[in-house]
Amino acid sequence: MMQFLPYLLMFVVMFVFLILPQQRKIKKEREFESSLKVGDKIITKSGIHGKIAELAEGTVIIETMAGKIKMERSAISLDMTKTLNKK
C-alpha cells in the first residue's frame, strides 16, 4: 500500500495545480458569455474590435467599422474585453 502513496500524491498535486484552475477558467468564460448584452464593446480572440448588435443562443452579430460579422459567443475574449472596458 505504501508503494502507491507517491503516485496518489502526484495525482492529487496534478489535480490541484492543473485541473482545478482550468475548470475555474472555463466557468468564468461561460458566465461571461451568458452575461453579454446588446451594445457591449468587445474584442474577439482574433483581435477584432466591435460592438454587439444582436445576440442568438450560441452566436453574436458584431458591428465593426467594416460592417457586421456573425461569430460564436466563445470567440469573444474575456480578458481583452475586460481590459477594453476598464479604459
Short mmCIF file of C-alpha atoms in Angstrom, two decimals:
data_model
loop_
_atom_site.label_atom_id
_atom_site.label_comp_id
_atom_site.label_asym_id
_atom_site.label_seq_id
_atom_site.Cartn_x
_atom_site.Cartn_y
_atom_site.Cartn_z
CA MET A 1 0.00 0.00 0.00
CA MET A 2 2.82 2.42 0.81
CA GLN A 3 4.30 1.94 -2.64
CA PHE A 4 1.23 3.60 -4.20
CA LEU A 5 1.38 6.65 -1.92
CA PRO A 6 3.80 8.65 -4.14
CA TYR A 7 1.58 8.04 -7.20
CA LEU A 8 -1.50 9.08 -5.30
CA LEU A 9 0.24 12.19 -4.02
CA MET A 10 1.39 13.03 -7.56
CA PHE A 11 -2.18 12.69 -8.85
CA VAL A 12 -3.55 14.96 -6.11
CA VAL A 13 -0.91 17.62 -6.82
CA MET A 14 -1.62 17.49 -10.57
CA PHE A 15 -5.34 17.77 -9.91
CA VAL A 16 -4.94 20.79 -7.64
CA PHE A 17 -2.46 22.67 -9.85
CA LEU A 18 -3.67 21.74 -13.34
CA ILE A 19 -7.27 20.61 -13.44
CA LEU A 20 -8.97 22.87 -10.85
CA PRO A 21 -7.63 26.17 -12.27
CA GLN A 22 -8.68 25.13 -15.77
CA GLN A 23 -12.19 24.30 -14.56
CA ARG A 24 -12.44 27.70 -12.83
CA LYS A 25 -11.34 29.47 -16.02
CA ILE A 26 -13.94 27.61 -18.10
CA LYS A 27 -16.65 28.51 -15.58
CA LYS A 28 -15.67 32.21 -15.72
CA GLU A 29 -15.76 32.19 -19.52
CA ARG A 30 -19.22 30.59 -19.59
CA GLU A 31 -20.53 33.17 -17.10
CA PHE A 32 -19.01 35.94 -19.23
CA GLU A 33 -20.59 34.56 -22.42
CA SER A 34 -24.02 34.41 -20.79
CA SER A 35 -23.71 37.96 -19.41
CA LEU A 36 -23.15 39.56 -22.84
CA LYS A 37 -25.79 42.03 -23.94
CA VAL A 38 -26.53 44.16 -26.99
CA GLY A 39 -24.37 47.28 -27.07
CA ASP A 40 -21.38 45.78 -25.21
CA LYS A 41 -18.00 46.69 -26.65
CA ILE A 42 -15.94 43.55 -27.16
CA ILE A 43 -12.70 42.19 -28.60
CA THR A 44 -12.65 38.76 -30.20
CA LYS A 45 -9.88 36.22 -29.67
CA SER A 46 -8.69 37.02 -33.20
CA GLY A 47 -8.37 40.72 -32.31
CA ILE A 48 -11.49 42.17 -33.96
CA HIS A 49 -12.95 45.15 -32.08
CA GLY A 50 -16.66 45.79 -32.24
CA LYS A 51 -19.99 46.25 -30.54
CA ILE A 52 -22.63 43.55 -30.12
CA ALA A 53 -25.54 44.27 -32.47
CA GLU A 54 -27.58 41.08 -31.98
CA LEU A 55 -27.50 38.02 -29.74
CA ALA A 56 -28.64 34.49 -30.51
CA GLU A 57 -28.31 31.34 -28.43
CA GLY A 58 -24.75 30.45 -29.41
CA THR A 59 -23.80 33.28 -31.72
CA VAL A 60 -23.45 37.05 -31.76
CA ILE A 61 -23.53 39.58 -34.56
CA ILE A 62 -20.75 42.09 -34.08
CA GLU A 63 -20.88 45.53 -35.62
CA THR A 64 -17.44 46.69 -36.76
CA MET A 65 -16.33 49.68 -38.81
CA ALA A 66 -16.36 47.48 -41.92
CA GLY A 67 -19.82 46.02 -41.36
CA LYS A 68 -21.38 43.18 -39.39
CA ILE A 69 -19.85 39.79 -38.59
CA LYS A 70 -21.57 36.71 -37.20
CA MET A 71 -19.40 34.82 -34.69
CA GLU A 72 -19.68 32.22 -31.97
CA ARG A 73 -20.00 33.59 -28.43
CA SER A 74 -16.96 31.54 -27.44
CA ALA A 75 -14.83 33.59 -29.88
CA ILE A 76 -15.11 36.67 -27.64
CA SER A 77 -12.09 37.18 -25.41
CA LEU A 78 -12.87 37.54 -21.72
CA ASP A 79 -9.51 39.07 -20.76
CA MET A 80 -9.16 41.54 -23.63
CA THR A 81 -12.79 42.68 -23.34
CA LYS A 82 -12.37 43.36 -19.61
CA THR A 83 -9.24 45.39 -20.38
CA LEU A 84 -11.11 47.36 -23.06
CA ASN A 85 -14.00 48.19 -20.73
CA LYS A 86 -11.70 49.36 -17.89
CA LYS A 87 -10.44 52.28 -20.00
#
